[in-house]
GROMACS .gro file of C-alpha atoms in nm:
model
  465
    1MET     CA    1  -8.906   8.439 -13.369
    2THR     CA    2  -9.172   8.227 -13.376
    3ALA     CA    3  -9.027   7.857 -13.414
    4PRO     CA    4  -9.096   7.729 -13.816
    5THR     CA    5  -9.440   7.416 -13.800
    6TRP     CA    6  -9.223   7.277 -14.131
    7THR     CA    7  -8.927   7.079 -14.086
    8VAL     CA    8  -8.684   6.973 -14.395
    9ALA     CA    9  -8.604   6.563 -14.425
   10VAL     CA   10  -8.553   6.316 -14.697
   11ALA     CA   11  -8.856   6.209 -14.903
   12ASP     CA   12  -8.892   5.894 -14.729
   13ASP     CA   13  -9.207   5.747 -14.926
   14GLU     CA   14  -9.404   5.767 -15.273
   15ARG     CA   15  -9.681   5.983 -15.087
   16GLU     CA   16  -9.395   6.269 -15.063
   17LEU     CA   17  -9.249   6.167 -15.366
   18ALA     CA   18  -9.503   6.270 -15.574
   19ALA     CA   19  -9.645   6.505 -15.426
   20TYR     CA   20  -9.308   6.659 -15.490
   21ARG     CA   21  -9.335   6.592 -15.834
   22ALA     CA   22  -9.712   6.746 -15.829
   23LEU     CA   23  -9.559   7.068 -15.716
   24ARG     CA   24  -9.276   7.063 -16.038
   25GLN     CA   25  -9.593   7.055 -16.222
   26GLN     CA   26  -9.794   7.282 -16.104
   27VAL     CA   27  -9.477   7.555 -16.110
   28PHE     CA   28  -9.242   7.510 -16.397
   29VAL     CA   29  -9.504   7.377 -16.589
   30LEU     CA   30  -9.810   7.506 -16.519
   31GLU     CA   31  -9.693   7.833 -16.343
   32GLN     CA   32  -9.371   7.929 -16.543
   33GLY     CA   33  -9.424   7.776 -16.842
   34LEU     CA   34  -9.072   7.663 -16.861
   35PHE     CA   35  -9.177   7.286 -16.960
   36ALA     CA   36  -9.393   7.172 -17.205
   37GLY     CA   37  -9.661   6.878 -17.087
   38THR     CA   38  -9.320   6.757 -16.811
   39ASP     CA   39  -9.004   6.866 -16.637
   40ARG     CA   40  -8.965   6.489 -16.567
   41ASP     CA   41  -8.568   6.383 -16.677
   42ASP     CA   42  -8.309   6.085 -16.668
   43VAL     CA   43  -8.217   6.208 -16.291
   44ASP     CA   44  -8.628   6.133 -16.181
   45ASP     CA   45  -8.529   5.740 -16.260
   46ASP     CA   46  -8.195   5.737 -16.093
   47PRO     CA   47  -8.230   5.538 -15.763
   48ARG     CA   48  -7.875   5.754 -15.656
   49ALA     CA   49  -8.136   6.063 -15.730
   50VAL     CA   50  -8.194   6.236 -15.407
   51VAL     CA   51  -8.489   6.417 -15.286
   52LEU     CA   52  -8.528   6.681 -14.980
   53VAL     CA   53  -8.884   6.824 -14.827
   54ALA     CA   54  -9.044   7.080 -14.632
   55ARG     CA   55  -9.315   6.896 -14.486
   56GLU     CA   56  -9.613   7.058 -14.208
   57ALA     CA   57  -9.622   6.835 -13.852
   58ASP     CA   58  -9.945   6.651 -14.076
   59GLY     CA   59  -9.685   6.603 -14.366
   60THR     CA   60  -9.817   6.849 -14.579
   61VAL     CA   61  -9.523   6.917 -14.881
   62LEU     CA   62  -9.477   7.217 -14.910
   63GLY     CA   63  -9.120   7.235 -15.131
   64GLY     CA   64  -8.900   7.014 -15.233
   65VAL     CA   65  -8.519   6.998 -15.390
   66ARG     CA   66  -8.319   6.740 -15.641
   67LEU     CA   67  -7.983   6.651 -15.584
   68ALA     CA   68  -7.762   6.372 -15.809
   69PRO     CA   69  -7.484   6.217 -15.881
   70ALA     CA   70  -7.353   6.384 -16.237
   71THR     CA   71  -7.153   6.067 -16.298
   72SER     CA   72  -7.114   5.683 -16.378
   73PRO     CA   73  -6.981   5.629 -16.120
   74ASP     CA   74  -7.011   5.871 -15.862
   75LEU     CA   75  -6.679   6.057 -15.832
   76GLY     CA   76  -6.791   6.310 -15.616
   77TRP     CA   77  -6.933   6.576 -15.887
   78TRP     CA   78  -7.338   6.610 -15.754
   79ILE     CA   79  -7.587   6.858 -15.896
   80GLY     CA   80  -7.860   6.992 -15.765
   81ALA     CA   81  -8.223   7.122 -15.916
   82ARG     CA   82  -8.568   7.166 -15.905
   83LEU     CA   83  -8.611   7.329 -15.686
   84VAL     CA   84  -8.913   7.416 -15.583
   85VAL     CA   85  -9.162   7.618 -15.276
   86ARG     CA   86  -9.561   7.536 -15.306
   87PRO     CA   87  -9.660   7.926 -15.445
   88ASP     CA   88  -9.918   7.951 -15.126
   89ALA     CA   89  -9.648   7.859 -14.845
   90ARG     CA   90  -9.366   8.117 -15.016
   91ARG     CA   91  -9.508   8.335 -14.725
   92LEU     CA   92  -9.348   8.140 -14.472
   93HIS     CA   93  -9.023   8.295 -14.488
   94GLY     CA   94  -8.714   8.075 -14.536
   95ILE     CA   95  -8.869   7.715 -14.675
   96GLY     CA   96  -8.623   7.802 -14.966
   97ALA     CA   97  -8.365   7.908 -14.791
   98ALA     CA   98  -8.341   7.608 -14.602
   99LEU     CA   99  -8.405   7.303 -14.846
  100ILE     CA  100  -8.025   7.481 -15.020
  101ARG     CA  101  -7.918   7.452 -14.682
  102ALA     CA  102  -8.025   7.102 -14.615
  103ALA     CA  103  -7.913   7.059 -14.948
  104CYS     CA  104  -7.570   7.159 -14.931
  105ALA     CA  105  -7.567   6.970 -14.593
  106HIS     CA  106  -7.676   6.632 -14.752
  107ALA     CA  107  -7.417   6.662 -15.045
  108GLU     CA  108  -7.163   6.714 -14.866
  109ARG     CA  109  -7.260   6.424 -14.588
  110VAL     CA  110  -7.275   6.204 -14.917
  111GLY     CA  111  -6.906   6.254 -15.059
  112ALA     CA  112  -6.926   6.552 -15.276
  113LEU     CA  113  -6.620   6.754 -15.380
  114ARG     CA  114  -6.855   6.882 -15.592
  115PHE     CA  115  -7.195   7.049 -15.616
  116GLU     CA  116  -7.342   7.305 -15.866
  117ALA     CA  117  -7.669   7.393 -15.973
  118ASN     CA  118  -7.854   7.616 -16.243
  119VAL     CA  119  -8.022   7.860 -16.063
  120GLN     CA  120  -8.339   8.154 -16.200
  121ALA     CA  121  -8.202   8.421 -16.263
  122ALA     CA  122  -8.428   8.583 -15.996
  123ASN     CA  123  -8.279   8.307 -15.774
  124GLU     CA  124  -7.947   8.376 -15.743
  125GLU     CA  125  -7.971   8.641 -15.498
  126LEU     CA  126  -8.081   8.399 -15.220
  127PHE     CA  127  -7.792   8.150 -15.330
  128ARG     CA  128  -7.527   8.455 -15.296
  129ARG     CA  129  -7.659   8.517 -14.936
  130LEU     CA  130  -7.660   8.128 -14.856
  131GLY     CA  131  -7.217   8.107 -14.985
  132TRP     CA  132  -7.276   7.988 -15.290
  133VAL     CA  133  -7.046   8.130 -15.624
  134ARG     CA  134  -7.170   8.249 -15.922
  135LEU     CA  135  -6.973   8.082 -16.243
  136GLY     CA  136  -7.140   8.200 -16.589
  137GLU     CA  137  -7.524   8.237 -16.724
  138GLN     CA  138  -7.717   7.979 -16.878
  139GLN     CA  139  -8.017   7.826 -17.061
  140VAL     CA  140  -8.239   7.663 -16.928
  141ALA     CA  141  -8.535   7.583 -17.154
  142GLY     CA  142  -8.545   7.887 -17.273
  143SER     CA  143  -8.524   8.094 -16.998
  144PRO     CA  144  -8.216   8.252 -16.739
  145HIS     CA  145  -8.018   8.088 -16.539
  146VAL     CA  146  -7.730   8.099 -16.370
  147ARG     CA  147  -7.443   7.802 -16.265
  148MET     CA  148  -7.381   7.874 -15.929
  149ARG     CA  149  -7.133   7.606 -15.687
  150TRP     CA  150  -7.157   7.522 -15.377
  151PRO     CA  151  -6.741   7.570 -15.235
  152ILE     CA  152  -6.707   7.235 -15.048
  153ASP     CA  153  -6.357   7.252 -14.863
  154ARG     CA  154  -6.364   6.894 -14.702
  155PHE     CA  155  -5.955   6.864 -14.811
  156GLY     CA  156  -5.836   7.177 -14.686
  157ALA     CA  157  -6.037   7.172 -14.395
  158GLN     CA  158  -5.871   6.840 -14.301
  159ALA     CA  159  -5.507   6.960 -14.346
  160ARG     CA  160  -5.598   7.227 -14.206
  161ALA     CA  161  -5.644   7.001 -13.920
  162THR     CA  162  -5.390   6.780 -13.934
  163LYS     CA  163  -5.062   6.953 -14.142
  164SER     CA  164  -5.073   7.374 -14.088
  165ALA     CA  165  -4.924   7.419 -13.806
  166LEU     CA  166  -4.640   7.228 -13.886
  167GLY     CA  167  -4.453   7.531 -13.999
  168LEU     CA  168  -4.376   7.773 -13.689
  169LEU     CA  169  -4.367   7.393 -13.483
  170LEU     CA  170  -4.055   7.376 -13.673
  171ALA     CA  171  -3.862   7.668 -13.721
  172ALA     CA  172  -3.769   7.624 -13.389
  173LEU     CA  173  -3.535   7.345 -13.455
  174GLU     CA  174  -3.389   7.522 -13.752
  175PRO     CA  175  -3.011   7.585 -13.740
  176SER     CA  176  -3.040   7.926 -13.751
  177THR     CA  177  -3.196   7.879 -13.380
  178LEU     CA  178  -3.016   7.635 -13.256
  179SER     CA  179  -2.664   7.871 -13.136
  180GLY     CA  180  -2.379   7.587 -13.257
  181SER     CA  181  -2.510   7.249 -13.245
  182MET     CA  182  -2.570   7.196 -13.596
  183GLN     CA  183  -2.297   7.288 -13.886
  184ALA     CA  184  -2.359   7.593 -14.052
  185GLY     CA  185  -2.522   7.619 -14.394
  186SER     CA  186  -2.721   7.268 -14.276
  187THR     CA  187  -3.100   7.270 -14.257
  188LEU     CA  188  -3.451   7.035 -14.076
  189GLY     CA  189  -3.379   6.704 -14.293
  190GLY     CA  190  -3.052   6.771 -14.468
  191PRO     CA  191  -3.018   7.034 -14.745
  192GLY     CA  192  -3.312   6.961 -15.000
  193PHE     CA  193  -3.520   6.730 -14.787
  194VAL     CA  194  -3.811   6.903 -14.635
  195GLY     CA  195  -4.152   6.733 -14.465
  196ASP     CA  196  -4.010   6.431 -14.606
  197ASP     CA  197  -4.087   6.107 -14.453
  198GLY     CA  198  -3.788   5.995 -14.359
  199ALA     CA  199  -3.457   6.205 -14.282
  200PRO     CA  200  -3.064   6.179 -14.444
  201VAL     CA  201  -2.852   6.094 -14.161
  202PRO     CA  202  -2.555   6.326 -14.248
  203GLY     CA  203  -2.259   6.085 -14.413
  204THR     CA  204  -2.426   5.754 -14.394
  205ASP     CA  205  -2.654   5.554 -14.640
  206VAL     CA  206  -2.952   5.530 -14.371
  207VAL     CA  207  -3.275   5.645 -14.339
  208ALA     CA  208  -3.469   5.747 -14.043
  209ALA     CA  209  -3.841   5.816 -13.988
  210CYS     CA  210  -4.078   5.802 -13.691
  211ASP     CA  211  -4.420   5.772 -13.610
  212ALA     CA  212  -4.711   5.761 -13.358
  213ILE     CA  213  -4.986   5.670 -13.329
  214VAL     CA  214  -5.328   5.840 -13.350
  215PRO     CA  215  -5.358   5.777 -12.841
  216SER     CA  216  -5.760   5.675 -12.941
  217LEU     CA  217  -5.581   5.470 -13.175
  218VAL     CA  218  -5.345   5.280 -12.941
  219GLU     CA  219  -5.656   5.233 -12.673
  220ARG     CA  220  -5.912   5.103 -12.916
  221ASP     CA  221  -5.785   4.879 -13.132
  222PRO     CA  222  -5.411   4.795 -12.935
  223GLU     CA  223  -5.307   4.528 -13.216
  224TRP     CA  224  -5.387   4.770 -13.526
  225ALA     CA  225  -5.224   5.002 -13.411
  226GLY     CA  226  -4.877   4.802 -13.357
  227TRP     CA  227  -4.928   4.680 -13.677
  228CYS     CA  228  -4.982   5.029 -13.821
  229GLY     CA  229  -4.671   5.124 -13.632
  230VAL     CA  230  -4.517   4.887 -13.834
  231LEU     CA  231  -4.674   4.984 -14.137
  232VAL     CA  232  -4.684   5.411 -14.176
  233ASN     CA  233  -4.240   5.382 -14.083
  234VAL     CA  234  -4.199   5.156 -14.365
  235ASN     CA  235  -4.440   5.278 -14.612
  236ASP     CA  236  -4.238   5.663 -14.517
  237LEU     CA  237  -3.888   5.447 -14.588
  238SER     CA  238  -3.988   5.284 -14.867
  239ALA     CA  239  -4.147   5.633 -15.037
  240MET     CA  240  -3.740   5.782 -15.041
  241GLY     CA  241  -3.651   5.437 -15.118
  242ALA     CA  242  -3.499   5.332 -14.813
  243ALA     CA  243  -3.438   4.949 -14.789
  244SER     CA  244  -3.591   4.911 -14.432
  245VAL     CA  245  -3.320   4.690 -14.141
  246GLY     CA  246  -3.465   4.792 -13.812
  247LEU     CA  247  -3.696   4.947 -13.574
  248LEU     CA  248  -3.800   5.057 -13.250
  249ASP     CA  249  -4.084   5.087 -13.055
  250ALA     CA  250  -4.184   5.317 -12.721
  251ILE     CA  251  -4.539   5.164 -12.574
  252GLY     CA  252  -4.724   5.355 -12.264
  253ALA     CA  253  -4.971   5.062 -12.098
  254ARG     CA  254  -5.221   5.104 -11.786
  255ASP     CA  255  -5.033   4.722 -11.769
  256ALA     CA  256  -4.839   4.446 -11.907
  257SER     CA  257  -5.178   4.246 -12.025
  258PHE     CA  258  -5.234   4.558 -12.229
  259ALA     CA  259  -4.847   4.587 -12.377
  260ALA     CA  260  -4.919   4.287 -12.552
  261ARG     CA  261  -5.186   4.368 -12.753
  262VAL     CA  262  -4.988   4.682 -12.902
  263LEU     CA  263  -4.650   4.444 -12.947
  264THR     CA  264  -4.886   4.151 -13.046
  265GLY     CA  265  -4.969   4.359 -13.400
  266LEU     CA  266  -4.616   4.580 -13.336
  267ARG     CA  267  -4.435   4.159 -13.375
  268ASP     CA  268  -4.741   4.042 -13.682
  269ALA     CA  269  -4.635   4.345 -13.954
  270ALA     CA  270  -4.226   4.346 -13.842
  271GLN     CA  271  -4.229   3.941 -13.890
  272ALA     CA  272  -4.451   4.047 -14.226
  273TRP     CA  273  -4.230   4.280 -14.389
  274GLY     CA  274  -3.934   4.126 -14.210
  275VAL     CA  275  -3.785   4.371 -14.056
  276PRO     CA  276  -3.659   4.318 -13.703
  277VAL     CA  277  -3.731   4.513 -13.322
  278LEU     CA  278  -3.382   4.666 -13.223
  279GLY     CA  279  -3.503   4.725 -12.899
  280GLY     CA  280  -3.767   5.068 -12.727
  281HIS     CA  281  -3.938   5.111 -12.405
  282THR     CA  282  -4.217   4.993 -12.240
  283GLN     CA  283  -4.409   5.272 -11.978
  284PHE     CA  284  -4.663   5.117 -11.753
  285GLY     CA  285  -4.914   5.287 -11.571
  286VAL     CA  286  -4.991   5.579 -11.798
  287PRO     CA  287  -5.236   5.677 -12.072
  288ALA     CA  288  -5.220   5.433 -12.432
  289ALA     CA  289  -4.927   5.541 -12.620
  290LEU     CA  290  -4.742   5.347 -12.933
  291THR     CA  291  -4.435   5.565 -13.152
  292VAL     CA  292  -4.189   5.333 -13.420
  293THR     CA  293  -3.917   5.484 -13.552
  294ALA     CA  294  -3.764   5.317 -13.844
  295LEU     CA  295  -3.414   5.294 -13.993
  296GLY     CA  296  -3.275   5.251 -14.373
  297ARG     CA  297  -3.086   5.192 -14.623
  298THR     CA  298  -3.016   5.326 -14.930
  299THR     CA  299  -2.712   5.521 -15.125
  300ARG     CA  300  -3.037   5.769 -15.329
  301PRO     CA  301  -3.313   5.886 -15.075
  302VAL     CA  302  -3.541   6.019 -15.321
  303PRO     CA  303  -3.669   6.379 -15.220
  304ALA     CA  304  -4.083   6.479 -15.154
  305GLY     CA  305  -3.922   6.843 -15.326
  306GLY     CA  306  -3.790   6.650 -15.616
  307GLY     CA  307  -4.100   6.779 -15.860
  308ARG     CA  308  -4.119   7.065 -16.104
  309ALA     CA  309  -4.357   7.162 -16.296
  310GLY     CA  310  -4.430   6.947 -16.616
  311HIS     CA  311  -4.400   6.601 -16.419
  312ALA     CA  312  -4.603   6.402 -16.396
  313VAL     CA  313  -4.786   6.186 -16.123
  314THR     CA  314  -4.826   5.872 -16.045
  315VAL     CA  315  -5.050   5.731 -15.769
  316SER     CA  316  -4.935   5.332 -15.721
  317ALA     CA  317  -5.182   5.183 -15.485
  318ASP     CA  318  -5.294   4.871 -15.325
  319LEU     CA  319  -5.625   4.803 -15.450
  320GLY     CA  320  -5.692   4.517 -15.217
  321GLY     CA  321  -5.883   4.524 -14.878
  322SER     CA  322  -6.155   4.705 -14.705
  323TRP     CA  323  -6.230   4.947 -14.453
  324ARG     CA  324  -6.085   4.863 -14.128
  325ARG     CA  325  -6.332   4.807 -13.880
  326GLY     CA  326  -6.455   5.074 -13.689
  327HIS     CA  327  -6.267   5.311 -13.898
  328THR     CA  328  -6.483   5.359 -14.255
  329GLY     CA  329  -6.398   5.590 -14.432
  330ARG     CA  330  -6.075   5.757 -14.326
  331GLN     CA  331  -5.836   5.435 -14.272
  332TRP     CA  332  -5.844   5.113 -14.551
  333ASP     CA  333  -5.673   4.868 -14.467
  334SER     CA  334  -5.466   4.630 -14.750
  335THR     CA  335  -5.230   4.505 -14.563
  336THR     CA  336  -5.345   4.276 -14.307
  337ALA     CA  337  -5.468   4.010 -14.593
  338ARG     CA  338  -5.143   4.051 -14.772
  339SER     CA  339  -4.808   3.804 -14.776
  340GLY     CA  340  -4.521   3.926 -14.739
  341ASP     CA  341  -4.381   3.881 -14.965
  342GLU     CA  342  -4.670   4.081 -15.161
  343LEU     CA  343  -4.562   4.375 -14.871
  344ARG     CA  344  -4.210   4.364 -14.958
  345ALA     CA  345  -4.211   4.371 -15.321
  346MET     CA  346  -4.468   4.666 -15.318
  347SER     CA  347  -4.209   4.839 -15.061
  348ARG     CA  348  -3.953   4.872 -15.366
  349VAL     CA  349  -4.199   5.065 -15.565
  350VAL     CA  350  -4.012   5.343 -15.549
  351ALA     CA  351  -3.693   5.238 -15.477
  352ASP     CA  352  -3.692   5.069 -15.811
  353THR     CA  353  -3.844   5.336 -16.000
  354ALA     CA  354  -3.598   5.662 -15.881
  355PRO     CA  355  -3.855   5.905 -15.980
  356ALA     CA  356  -3.745   6.277 -15.935
  357ALA     CA  357  -3.992   6.260 -15.628
  358ALA     CA  358  -4.166   6.103 -15.405
  359LYS     CA  359  -4.438   6.050 -15.073
  360ASP     CA  360  -4.621   5.774 -14.874
  361VAL     CA  361  -5.015   5.874 -14.884
  362SER     CA  362  -5.065   5.908 -14.467
  363MET     CA  363  -5.290   6.064 -14.282
  364ALA     CA  364  -5.287   6.340 -14.526
  365GLY     CA  365  -5.481   6.184 -14.767
  366LEU     CA  366  -5.403   6.168 -15.080
  367VAL     CA  367  -5.510   6.536 -15.189
  368GLY     CA  368  -5.325   6.644 -14.865
  369THR     CA  369  -5.004   6.427 -14.943
  370LEU     CA  370  -5.018   6.568 -15.313
  371GLY     CA  371  -5.027   6.905 -15.145
  372MET     CA  372  -4.731   6.846 -14.991
  373LEU     CA  373  -4.554   6.687 -15.208
  374ALA     CA  374  -4.569   7.057 -15.436
  375GLU     CA  375  -4.447   7.197 -15.132
  376ALA     CA  376  -4.141   7.069 -15.092
  377SER     CA  377  -4.102   7.067 -15.501
  378GLY     CA  378  -4.213   7.480 -15.456
  379CYS     CA  379  -4.571   7.435 -15.729
  380GLY     CA  380  -4.896   7.353 -15.741
  381ALA     CA  381  -5.042   7.037 -15.906
  382VAL     CA  382  -5.330   6.900 -16.046
  383LEU     CA  383  -5.535   6.589 -15.980
  384ASP     CA  384  -5.730   6.440 -16.262
  385VAL     CA  385  -5.995   6.302 -15.967
  386ALA     CA  386  -6.158   6.012 -16.244
  387ALA     CA  387  -5.765   5.849 -16.307
  388VAL     CA  388  -5.700   5.795 -15.927
  389PRO     CA  389  -5.748   5.404 -15.873
  390THR     CA  390  -6.016   5.335 -15.616
  391PRO     CA  391  -6.076   5.074 -15.545
  392GLU     CA  392  -6.436   4.933 -15.490
  393GLY     CA  393  -6.628   4.989 -15.196
  394ALA     CA  394  -6.457   5.345 -15.128
  395SER     CA  395  -6.596   5.689 -15.282
  396THR     CA  396  -6.391   5.925 -15.482
  397ALA     CA  397  -6.432   6.175 -15.137
  398ASP     CA  398  -6.322   5.895 -14.885
  399TRP     CA  399  -6.046   5.813 -15.125
  400LEU     CA  400  -5.887   6.107 -15.129
  401GLY     CA  401  -5.887   6.198 -14.792
  402CYS     CA  402  -5.814   5.876 -14.628
  403PHE     CA  403  -5.528   5.655 -14.550
  404PRO     CA  404  -5.474   5.405 -14.761
  405GLY     CA  405  -5.309   5.101 -14.643
  406PHE     CA  406  -5.037   5.142 -14.905
  407ALA     CA  407  -5.059   5.423 -15.161
  408MET     CA  408  -4.806   5.649 -15.315
  409ILE     CA  409  -4.767   5.941 -15.495
  410THR     CA  410  -4.465   6.002 -15.765
  411ALA     CA  411  -4.352   6.308 -15.972
  412ASP     CA  412  -4.120   6.309 -16.277
  413GLU     CA  413  -4.087   6.358 -16.655
  414PRO     CA  414  -4.376   6.310 -16.883
  415GLY     CA  415  -4.325   5.890 -16.985
  416ARG     CA  416  -4.171   5.699 -16.737
  417ASP     CA  417  -4.278   5.434 -16.615
  418VAL     CA  418  -4.330   5.374 -16.287
  419ALA     CA  419  -4.176   5.023 -16.212
  420ALA     CA  420  -4.465   4.670 -16.129
  421CYS     CA  421  -4.455   4.617 -15.817
  422GLY     CA  422  -4.649   4.348 -15.682
  423PRO     CA  423  -5.006   4.406 -15.623
  424VAL     CA  424  -5.006   4.767 -15.739
  425THR     CA  425  -5.194   4.958 -15.940
  426SER     CA  426  -5.055   5.299 -16.137
  427ALA     CA  427  -5.169   5.522 -16.283
  428VAL     CA  428  -5.043   5.886 -16.448
  429CYS     CA  429  -5.338   6.135 -16.271
  430GLY     CA  430  -5.237   6.439 -16.324
  431ASP     CA  431  -4.943   6.785 -16.390
  432LEU     CA  432  -4.699   6.895 -16.144
  433VAL     CA  433  -4.801   7.239 -16.218
  434ALA     CA  434  -4.671   7.640 -16.140
  435GLY     CA  435  -4.822   7.825 -15.819
  436ALA     CA  436  -4.950   7.673 -15.515
  437GLY     CA  437  -5.208   7.414 -15.425
  438VAL     CA  438  -5.350   7.147 -15.558
  439THR     CA  439  -5.659   7.165 -15.785
  440LEU     CA  440  -5.902   6.909 -15.875
  441ARG     CA  441  -5.977   6.822 -16.251
  442TRP     CA  442  -6.322   6.629 -16.349
  443PRO     CA  443  -6.368   6.482 -16.666
  444ASP     CA  444  -6.562   6.801 -16.783
  445GLY     CA  445  -6.211   6.980 -16.776
  446GLU     CA  446  -6.361   7.198 -16.485
  447THR     CA  447  -6.144   7.279 -16.187
  448THR     CA  448  -6.245   7.285 -15.845
  449ASP     CA  449  -6.058   7.405 -15.535
  450GLY     CA  450  -5.827   7.075 -15.337
  451VAL     CA  451  -5.557   7.223 -15.056
  452GLY     CA  452  -5.351   7.517 -15.050
  453ASP     CA  453  -5.018   7.500 -14.860
  454VAL     CA  454  -5.054   7.218 -14.599
  455THR     CA  455  -4.752   7.207 -14.372
  456GLY     CA  456  -4.611   7.630 -14.440
  457LEU     CA  457  -4.235   7.436 -14.474
  458GLY     CA  458  -4.239   7.578 -14.708
  459PRO     CA  459  -3.986   7.479 -15.069
  460ALA     CA  460  -3.663   7.234 -15.020
  461ALA     CA  461  -3.365   7.417 -15.184
  462GLY     CA  462  -3.403   7.466 -15.534
  463GLY     CA  463  -3.773   7.509 -15.499
  464LEU     CA  464  -3.920   7.767 -15.753
  465ARG     CA  465  -4.241   7.915 -15.691
   0.00000   0.00000   0.00000
């Protein structure tokens, strides 16, 4: 097959934009008569709008397409429009399809979670072949169009990569598989606790939590890894309403100098939260590794699986800080600039609120974590995208999928307020509903898929689908 002589790229100068607009005038106004005088609209003046063009090696523009956010501020809902191919270039196979594929890729790259277009009815089959989904009929400029959506699976893919194997893996630790080692009727995590951030120790008021830091993070940023080893464990205990009482660490390092850098971050964080390091284990001459175990105490641990359909979902987050250097879009650092008093105050939000269910947002992101809370509660969830407290400097898509430093998801009877604790911003962002998975709800009332069941662990005791 002969390689095409044209390529698709973002229009990078006024000449290409002018050529694209001239094509639109030729096709939509003069050839098709869809518009009188001009097809230009307010989106053309939106500085966030992007035009992709198909151009030959000599710069001749053969076609183009426009895409832009549908809301201000940008919530991740984007609209594609004005797809056009020069009449004498329509014999060149694939220009229209290439522009559509490029628009989909660009939309996802800039953080679109919902991408739609009103497509001329004659082009519906082309879009279908490329994977688009029909939503319904639409009239545009008096002409029949079809409203279509490009399915985006950002959070589902994240959940599958990080959490979906847990159900099968942890089944090997269920009491039925461990002969004589556990009391009859007990469950992994304790009765009523499935998929929680920590585990209540039977017969005590102790809650234990354990987290391993990703080895590549330990290698690249050992001080930050040490800080995170404390952060994620304190958050895990806080999500269950437990007060932290001590930490244990296990470090793998190539030498003592590297281990010291990890311990520096761990020490600084332990001092900031006021939690003593009780002991641990250190091994040299091995790849970088860090695992931290935390112990906390509470007489009333809050389960992740305590939610029920009809409960309101609240997100409580620290919106200070910025992206951690080297981890833009993945790790938000709000904690290193906080005082110890602020950090300890935030860690009390679940204990002081005593909600029906709670879970801290970690590497599964906000959507994935809500999915785990809903799964443990035996129901589904609807998340209002525009209602989620989001810091300046973070796109909606990145914020909903990142590790946010400090963010808790709680579920409770509607009308029950979350306690005010330090620099935490809280907002009701959705509901638990009958069913499964997380649905994203948009300002126009439309919904899109967020994530299905995340872990496969199923509901905690008493949870009902």
